[in-house]
Coordinates of C-alpha atoms and ligand atoms in Angstrom, one line a residue:
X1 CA 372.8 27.8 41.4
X2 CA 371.4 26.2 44.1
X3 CA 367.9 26.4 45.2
X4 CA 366.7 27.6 48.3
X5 CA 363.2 29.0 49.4
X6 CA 362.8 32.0 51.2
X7 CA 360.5 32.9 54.2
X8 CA 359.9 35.1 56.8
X9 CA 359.0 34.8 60.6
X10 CA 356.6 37.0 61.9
X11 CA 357.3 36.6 65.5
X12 CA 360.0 34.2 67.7
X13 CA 357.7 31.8 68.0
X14 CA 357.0 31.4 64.3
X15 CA 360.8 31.6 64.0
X16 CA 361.1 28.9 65.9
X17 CA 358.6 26.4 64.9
X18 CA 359.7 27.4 61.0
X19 CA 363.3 26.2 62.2
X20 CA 362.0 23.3 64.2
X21 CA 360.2 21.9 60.8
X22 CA 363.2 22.0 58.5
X23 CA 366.7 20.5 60.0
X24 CA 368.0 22.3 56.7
X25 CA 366.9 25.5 57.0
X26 CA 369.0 28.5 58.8
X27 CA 368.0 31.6 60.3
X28 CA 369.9 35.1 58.0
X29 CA 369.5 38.1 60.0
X30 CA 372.4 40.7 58.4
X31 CA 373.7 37.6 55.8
X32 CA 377.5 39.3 56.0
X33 CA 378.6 35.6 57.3
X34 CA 376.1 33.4 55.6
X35 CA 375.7 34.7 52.0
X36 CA 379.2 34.4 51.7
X37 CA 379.1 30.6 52.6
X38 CA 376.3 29.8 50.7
X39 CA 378.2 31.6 47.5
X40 CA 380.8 29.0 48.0
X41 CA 378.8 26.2 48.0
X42 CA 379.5 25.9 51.9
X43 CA 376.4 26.2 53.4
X44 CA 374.0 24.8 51.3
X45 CA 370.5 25.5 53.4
X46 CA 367.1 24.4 51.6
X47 CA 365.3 27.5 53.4
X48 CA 366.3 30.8 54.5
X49 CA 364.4 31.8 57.3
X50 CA 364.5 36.0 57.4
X51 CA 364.6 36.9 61.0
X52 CA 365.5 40.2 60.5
X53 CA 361.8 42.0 61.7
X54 CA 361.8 40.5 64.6
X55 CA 361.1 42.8 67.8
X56 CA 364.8 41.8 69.3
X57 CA 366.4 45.5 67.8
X58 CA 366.1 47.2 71.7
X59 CA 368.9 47.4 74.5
X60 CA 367.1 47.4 77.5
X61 CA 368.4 48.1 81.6
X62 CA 368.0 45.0 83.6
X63 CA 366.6 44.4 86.9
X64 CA 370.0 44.1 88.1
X65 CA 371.6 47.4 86.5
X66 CA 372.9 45.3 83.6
X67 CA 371.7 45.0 80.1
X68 CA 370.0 43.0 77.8
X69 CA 370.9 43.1 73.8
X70 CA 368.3 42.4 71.3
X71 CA 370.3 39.5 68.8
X72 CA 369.3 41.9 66.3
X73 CA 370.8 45.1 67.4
X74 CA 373.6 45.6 64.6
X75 CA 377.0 45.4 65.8
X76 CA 377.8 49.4 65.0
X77 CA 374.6 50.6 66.7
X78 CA 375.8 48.5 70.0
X79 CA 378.9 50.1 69.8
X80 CA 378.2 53.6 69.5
X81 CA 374.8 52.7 72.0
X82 CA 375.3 55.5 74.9
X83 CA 374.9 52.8 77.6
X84 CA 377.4 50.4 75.5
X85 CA 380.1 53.4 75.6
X86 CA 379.5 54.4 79.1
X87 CA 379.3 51.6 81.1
X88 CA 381.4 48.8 78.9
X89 CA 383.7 50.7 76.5
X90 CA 385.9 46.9 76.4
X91 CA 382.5 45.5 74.4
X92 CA 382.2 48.7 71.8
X93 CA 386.3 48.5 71.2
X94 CA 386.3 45.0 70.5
X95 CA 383.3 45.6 68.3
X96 CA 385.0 48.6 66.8
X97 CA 388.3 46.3 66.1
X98 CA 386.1 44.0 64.0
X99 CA 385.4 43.7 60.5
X100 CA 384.2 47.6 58.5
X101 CA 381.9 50.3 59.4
X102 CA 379.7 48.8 56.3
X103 CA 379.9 45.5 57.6
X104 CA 379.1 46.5 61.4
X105 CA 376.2 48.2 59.9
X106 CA 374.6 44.9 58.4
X107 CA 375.9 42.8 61.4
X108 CA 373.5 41.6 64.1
X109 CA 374.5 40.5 67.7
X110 CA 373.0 36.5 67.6
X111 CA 375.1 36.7 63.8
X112 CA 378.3 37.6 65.4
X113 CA 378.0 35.3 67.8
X114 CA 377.3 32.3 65.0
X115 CA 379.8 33.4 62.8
X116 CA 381.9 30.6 61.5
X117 CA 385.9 29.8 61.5
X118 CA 387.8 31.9 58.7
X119 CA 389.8 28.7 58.2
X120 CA 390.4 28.5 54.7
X121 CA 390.2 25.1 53.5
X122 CA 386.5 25.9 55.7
X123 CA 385.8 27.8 52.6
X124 CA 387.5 25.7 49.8
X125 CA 385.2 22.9 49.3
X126 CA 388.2 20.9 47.0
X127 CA 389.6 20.2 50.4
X128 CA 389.2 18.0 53.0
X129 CA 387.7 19.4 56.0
X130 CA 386.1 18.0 59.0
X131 CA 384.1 20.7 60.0
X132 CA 382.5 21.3 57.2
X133 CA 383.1 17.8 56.0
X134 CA 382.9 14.9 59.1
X135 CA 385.6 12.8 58.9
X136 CA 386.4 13.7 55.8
X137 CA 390.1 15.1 57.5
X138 CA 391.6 18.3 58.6
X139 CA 394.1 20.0 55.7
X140 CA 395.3 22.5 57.9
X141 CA 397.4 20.4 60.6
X142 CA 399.6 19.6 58.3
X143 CA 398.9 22.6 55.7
X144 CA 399.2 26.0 56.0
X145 CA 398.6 27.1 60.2
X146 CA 399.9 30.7 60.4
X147 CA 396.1 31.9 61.8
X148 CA 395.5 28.8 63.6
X149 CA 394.4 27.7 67.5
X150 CA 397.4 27.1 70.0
X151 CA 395.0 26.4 72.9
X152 CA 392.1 23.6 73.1
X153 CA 393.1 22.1 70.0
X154 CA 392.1 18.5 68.5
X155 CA 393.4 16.0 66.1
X156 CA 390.2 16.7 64.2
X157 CA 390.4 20.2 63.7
X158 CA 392.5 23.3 64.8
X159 CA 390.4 26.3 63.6
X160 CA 389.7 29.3 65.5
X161 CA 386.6 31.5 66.1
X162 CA 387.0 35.1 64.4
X163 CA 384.7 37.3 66.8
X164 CA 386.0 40.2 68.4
X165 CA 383.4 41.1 70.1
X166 CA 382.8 37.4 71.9
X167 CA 386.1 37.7 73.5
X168 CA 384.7 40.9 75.2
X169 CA 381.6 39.3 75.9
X170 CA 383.5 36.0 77.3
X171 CA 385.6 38.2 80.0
X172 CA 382.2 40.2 80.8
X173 CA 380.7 37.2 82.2
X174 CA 377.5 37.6 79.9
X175 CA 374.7 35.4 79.2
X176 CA 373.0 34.5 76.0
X177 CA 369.2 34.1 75.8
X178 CA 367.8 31.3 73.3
X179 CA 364.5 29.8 73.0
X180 CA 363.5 26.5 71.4
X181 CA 360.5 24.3 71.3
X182 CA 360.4 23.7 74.8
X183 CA 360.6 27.1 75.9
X184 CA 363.8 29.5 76.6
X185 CA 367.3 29.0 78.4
X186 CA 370.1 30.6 79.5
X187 CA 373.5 29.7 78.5
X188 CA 376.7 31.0 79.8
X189 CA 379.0 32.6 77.0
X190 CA 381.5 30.6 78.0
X191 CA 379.6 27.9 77.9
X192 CA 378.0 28.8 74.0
X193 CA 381.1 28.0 72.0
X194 CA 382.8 24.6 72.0
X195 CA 386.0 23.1 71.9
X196 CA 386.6 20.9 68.4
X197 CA 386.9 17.6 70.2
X198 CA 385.9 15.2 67.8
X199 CA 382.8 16.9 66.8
X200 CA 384.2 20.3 65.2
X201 CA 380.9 20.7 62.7
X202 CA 379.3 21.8 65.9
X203 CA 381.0 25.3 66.9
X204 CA 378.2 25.9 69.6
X205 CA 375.8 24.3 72.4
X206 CA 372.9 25.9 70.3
X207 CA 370.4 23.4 69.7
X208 CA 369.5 23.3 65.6
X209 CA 365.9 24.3 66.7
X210 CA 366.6 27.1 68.8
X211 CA 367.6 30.9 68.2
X212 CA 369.4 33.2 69.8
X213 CA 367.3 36.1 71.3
X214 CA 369.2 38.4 73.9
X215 CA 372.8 38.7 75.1
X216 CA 372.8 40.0 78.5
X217 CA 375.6 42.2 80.2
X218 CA 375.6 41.8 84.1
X219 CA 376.3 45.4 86.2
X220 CA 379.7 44.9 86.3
X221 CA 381.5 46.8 82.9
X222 CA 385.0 47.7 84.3
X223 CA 384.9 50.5 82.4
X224 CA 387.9 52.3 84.2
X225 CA 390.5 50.1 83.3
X226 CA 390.3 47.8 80.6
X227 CA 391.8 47.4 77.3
X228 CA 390.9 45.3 73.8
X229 CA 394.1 44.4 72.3
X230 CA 394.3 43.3 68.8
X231 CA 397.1 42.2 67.2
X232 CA 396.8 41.6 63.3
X233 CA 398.0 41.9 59.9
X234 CA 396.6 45.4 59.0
X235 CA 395.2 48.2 61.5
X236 CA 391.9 47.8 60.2
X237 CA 389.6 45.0 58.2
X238 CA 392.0 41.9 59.2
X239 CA 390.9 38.9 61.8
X240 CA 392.4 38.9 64.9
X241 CA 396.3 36.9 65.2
X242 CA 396.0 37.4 68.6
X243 CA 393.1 39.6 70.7
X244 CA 393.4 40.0 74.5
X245 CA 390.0 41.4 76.5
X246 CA 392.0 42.4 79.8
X247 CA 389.8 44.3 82.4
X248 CA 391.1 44.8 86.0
X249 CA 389.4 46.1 89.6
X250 CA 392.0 48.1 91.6
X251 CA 392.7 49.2 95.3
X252 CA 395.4 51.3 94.4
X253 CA 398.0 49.2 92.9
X254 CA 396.5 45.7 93.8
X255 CA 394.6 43.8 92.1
X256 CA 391.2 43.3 93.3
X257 CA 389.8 41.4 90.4
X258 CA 390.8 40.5 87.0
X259 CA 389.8 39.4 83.6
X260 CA 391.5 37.9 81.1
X261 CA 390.0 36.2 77.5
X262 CA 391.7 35.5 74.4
X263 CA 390.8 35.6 70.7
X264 CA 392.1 34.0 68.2
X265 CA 394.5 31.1 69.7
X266 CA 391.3 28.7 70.0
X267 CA 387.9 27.2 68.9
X268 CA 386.3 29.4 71.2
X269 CA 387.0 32.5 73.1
X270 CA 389.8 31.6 75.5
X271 CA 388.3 32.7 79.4
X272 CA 391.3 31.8 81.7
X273 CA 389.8 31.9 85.3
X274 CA 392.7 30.4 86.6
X275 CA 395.0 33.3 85.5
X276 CA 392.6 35.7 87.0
X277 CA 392.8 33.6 89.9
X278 CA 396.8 33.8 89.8
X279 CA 396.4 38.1 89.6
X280 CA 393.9 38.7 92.2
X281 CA 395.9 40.4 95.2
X282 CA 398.9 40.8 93.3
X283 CA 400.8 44.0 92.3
X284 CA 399.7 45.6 88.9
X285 CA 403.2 45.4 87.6
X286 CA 404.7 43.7 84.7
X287 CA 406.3 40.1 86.7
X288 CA 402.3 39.7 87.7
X289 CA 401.6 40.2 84.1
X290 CA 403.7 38.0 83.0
X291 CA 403.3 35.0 85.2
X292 CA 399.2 34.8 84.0
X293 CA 400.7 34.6 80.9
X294 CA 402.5 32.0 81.7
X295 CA 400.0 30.3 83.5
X296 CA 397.6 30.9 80.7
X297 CA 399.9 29.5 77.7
X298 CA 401.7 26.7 79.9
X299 CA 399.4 24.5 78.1
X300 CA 399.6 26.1 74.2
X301 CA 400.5 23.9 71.4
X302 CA 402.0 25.5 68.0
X303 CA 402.1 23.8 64.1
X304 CA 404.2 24.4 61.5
X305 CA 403.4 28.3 61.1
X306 CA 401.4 29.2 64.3
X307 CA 404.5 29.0 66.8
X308 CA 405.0 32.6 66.9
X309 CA 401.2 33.3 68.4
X310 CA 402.5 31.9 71.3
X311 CA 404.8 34.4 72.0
X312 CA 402.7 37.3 70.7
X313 CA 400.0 36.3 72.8
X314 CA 402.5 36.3 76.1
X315 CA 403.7 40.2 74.9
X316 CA 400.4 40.8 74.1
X317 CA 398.8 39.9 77.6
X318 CA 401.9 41.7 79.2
X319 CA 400.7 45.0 77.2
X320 CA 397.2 44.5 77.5
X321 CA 397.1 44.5 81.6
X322 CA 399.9 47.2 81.3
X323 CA 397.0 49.2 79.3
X324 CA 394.5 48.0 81.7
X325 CA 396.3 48.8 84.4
X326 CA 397.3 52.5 83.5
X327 CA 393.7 53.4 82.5
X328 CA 394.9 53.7 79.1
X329 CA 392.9 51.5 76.7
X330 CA 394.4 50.8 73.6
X331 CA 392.4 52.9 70.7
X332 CA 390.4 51.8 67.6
X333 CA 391.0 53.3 64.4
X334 CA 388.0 53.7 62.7
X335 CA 385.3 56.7 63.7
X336 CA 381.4 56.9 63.7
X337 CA 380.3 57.5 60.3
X338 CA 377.2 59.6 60.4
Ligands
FAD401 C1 385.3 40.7 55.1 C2 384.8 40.5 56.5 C3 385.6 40.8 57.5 C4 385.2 40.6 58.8 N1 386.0 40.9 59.9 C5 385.6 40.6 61.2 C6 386.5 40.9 62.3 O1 387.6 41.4 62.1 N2 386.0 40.6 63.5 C7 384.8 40.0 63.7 O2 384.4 39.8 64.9 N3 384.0 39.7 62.7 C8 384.4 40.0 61.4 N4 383.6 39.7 60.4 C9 382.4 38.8 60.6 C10 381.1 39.6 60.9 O3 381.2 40.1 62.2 C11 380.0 38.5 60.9 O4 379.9 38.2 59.5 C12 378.7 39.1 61.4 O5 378.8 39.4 62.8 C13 377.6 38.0 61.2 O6 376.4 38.6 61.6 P1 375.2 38.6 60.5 O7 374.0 39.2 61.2 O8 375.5 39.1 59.2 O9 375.0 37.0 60.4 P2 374.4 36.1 59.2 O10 375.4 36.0 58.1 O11 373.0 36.5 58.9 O12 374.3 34.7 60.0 C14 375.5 34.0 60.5 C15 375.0 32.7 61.1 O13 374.3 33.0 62.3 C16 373.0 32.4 62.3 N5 372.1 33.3 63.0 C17 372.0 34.7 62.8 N6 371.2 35.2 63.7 C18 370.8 34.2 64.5 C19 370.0 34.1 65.7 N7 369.4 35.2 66.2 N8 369.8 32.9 66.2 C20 370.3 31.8 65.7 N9 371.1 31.8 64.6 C21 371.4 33.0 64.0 C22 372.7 32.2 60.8 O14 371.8 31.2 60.6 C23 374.1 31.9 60.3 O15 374.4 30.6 60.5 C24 383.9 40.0 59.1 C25 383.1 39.6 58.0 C26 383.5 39.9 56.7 C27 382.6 39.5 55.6
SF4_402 S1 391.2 23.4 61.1 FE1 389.0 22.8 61.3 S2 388.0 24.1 59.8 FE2 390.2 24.1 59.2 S3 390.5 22.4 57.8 FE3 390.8 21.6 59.8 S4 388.8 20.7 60.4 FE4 388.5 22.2 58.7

């Protein structure tokens, strides 16, 4: 047993200077992600700072006609949150595709967002591992890579980030809301998670003082066609092989605008603005599909076990905008439990 102490901030502020004072402490809002690490020796924090009452539990309307997400809403109330269902039914599938109904329950938004790689020699503290090791090597490129990055990959690490429901904030275009010592900032989603470079310990551009308090969804939900494609082991309770967030703007059968984000092939969730690029004023037909496929994987990179993802993501894309395009989203399994 290892010990730990325990407190609780009473407002962000407090949150945030409590953070600021210990560069070993960690915030635990729903502890789905984090009591797991810490059980296997991990994460190994000297203070658990309990963020959980907090006052960031609301979904509020913008100014703008978007929304902004409290980082404590859990993930099933967002999902099944009128506004989420109406106006961006790609966000509450992807949520709905993730992890069980118990688990969405317990799940906050600024958790999901922090969640670290599933890699398993992440997990295995007998191995080496430079993320949760520096320099201390990476087992997996020449271990066992089935669920492994394709895209953005470094020598020092090729694990992937497990969200499902970052891959439909990625192709949303939202924003997430942190504040630190010196006040509060924006930061793109896009921009949050990092590539492994030769830092992988760091999986995001959040500072160690800051929290996350707000994800905000801009007007536009493209809630007529979309899709959330997961492809993985079993229907339900399984990480992502390969996910595909696919939403599309139409004038009849051309393409207006497009968007197009991956899950599971990298570090981060994989945004492709220059496949989007390659479908706007094109034909919503199958060649178009493929060719942003193309473009998208021309630069993907397999190992010893991954080599197929490259191919499932290609079929996968192909579907996905073929979903997207018909106005018929690909459905999640699991229901509202009252
Ligand atoms: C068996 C299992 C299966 C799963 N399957 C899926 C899946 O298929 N798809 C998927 O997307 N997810 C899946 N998950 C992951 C799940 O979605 C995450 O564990 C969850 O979203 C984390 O949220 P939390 O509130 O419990 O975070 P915690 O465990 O409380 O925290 C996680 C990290 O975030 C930090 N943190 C939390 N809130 C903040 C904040 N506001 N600001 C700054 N830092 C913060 C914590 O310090 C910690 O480092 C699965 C989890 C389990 C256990
Ligand atoms: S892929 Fe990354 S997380 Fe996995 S063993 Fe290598 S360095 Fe560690």
């Amino acid at each position: 047993m290892i010990n730990f102490e325990y407190s609780r901030a009473t407002d962000v502020a407090d949150a945030v200077r409590q953070i600021a004072a210990d560069p070993n402490a960690k915030f635990i809002a729903g502890g789905t992600n984090l009591i797991d690490l810490m059980k296997d020796d991990v994460e190994r924090p000297t203070r658990l700072i309990d963020i959980t009452r907090l006052p960031l539990k609301s979904v509020e309307e913008t100014g703008g006609g978007g929304l902004r997400i409290g980082a404590l809403v859990p993930n099933s109330d967002l999902a099944y949150h009128p506004l989420i269902a109406q106006r961006y039914p790609m966000l509450a599938s992807a949520i709905l595709a993730g992890a069980s109904a118990q688990l969405r329950n317990m799940a906050s938004t600024g958790g999901n967002l922090l969640q670290r790689t599933r890699c398993a020699y992440f997990y295995d503290i007998a191995t080496p591992c430079n993320k949760r090791e520096p320099a201390s090597g990476c087992s997996a490129i020449n271990g066992l890579n089935r669920g492994h990055a394709i895209l953005g990959t470094s020598e020092s690490c090729i694990a992937t980030h497990p969200s499902d429901m970052c891959v439909a904030l990625a192709a949303l275009d939202a924003k997430v809301h942190v504040a630190g010592p010196t006040g509060e900032r924006t930061i793109a989603l896009t921009d949050f998670h990092r590539l492994p470079g030769d830092a992988p310990q760091r999986d995001t551009n959040l500072q160690a003082n800051e929290i996350v308090t707000a994800v905000e969804l801009p007007a536009r939900g493209f809630k007529k066609n979309y899709t959330y494609l997961k492809v993985r082991d079993r229907l339900s309770y399984a990480f992502a092989l390969v996910s595909i967030a696919a939403a599309l703007e139409l004038d009849g059968s051309t393409i207006k605008d497009a968007r197009l984000a991956l899950g599971g092939v990298a570090h981060k969730p994989w945004r492709d603005q220059a496949a989007e690029a390659a479908l706007r004023g094109q034909a919503a037909e199958a060649a178009t599909f493929a060719q942003a496929a193309d473009l998208l994987l021309s630069e993907a990179k397999g190992y010893a076990h991954n080599t197929f993802k490259i191919s499932l993501a290609r079929r996968g894309i192909v579907r996905a905008l073929t979903q997207a395009a018909q106005g018929t989203p690909q459905s999640q399994s699991d229901k509202k439990i009252a």
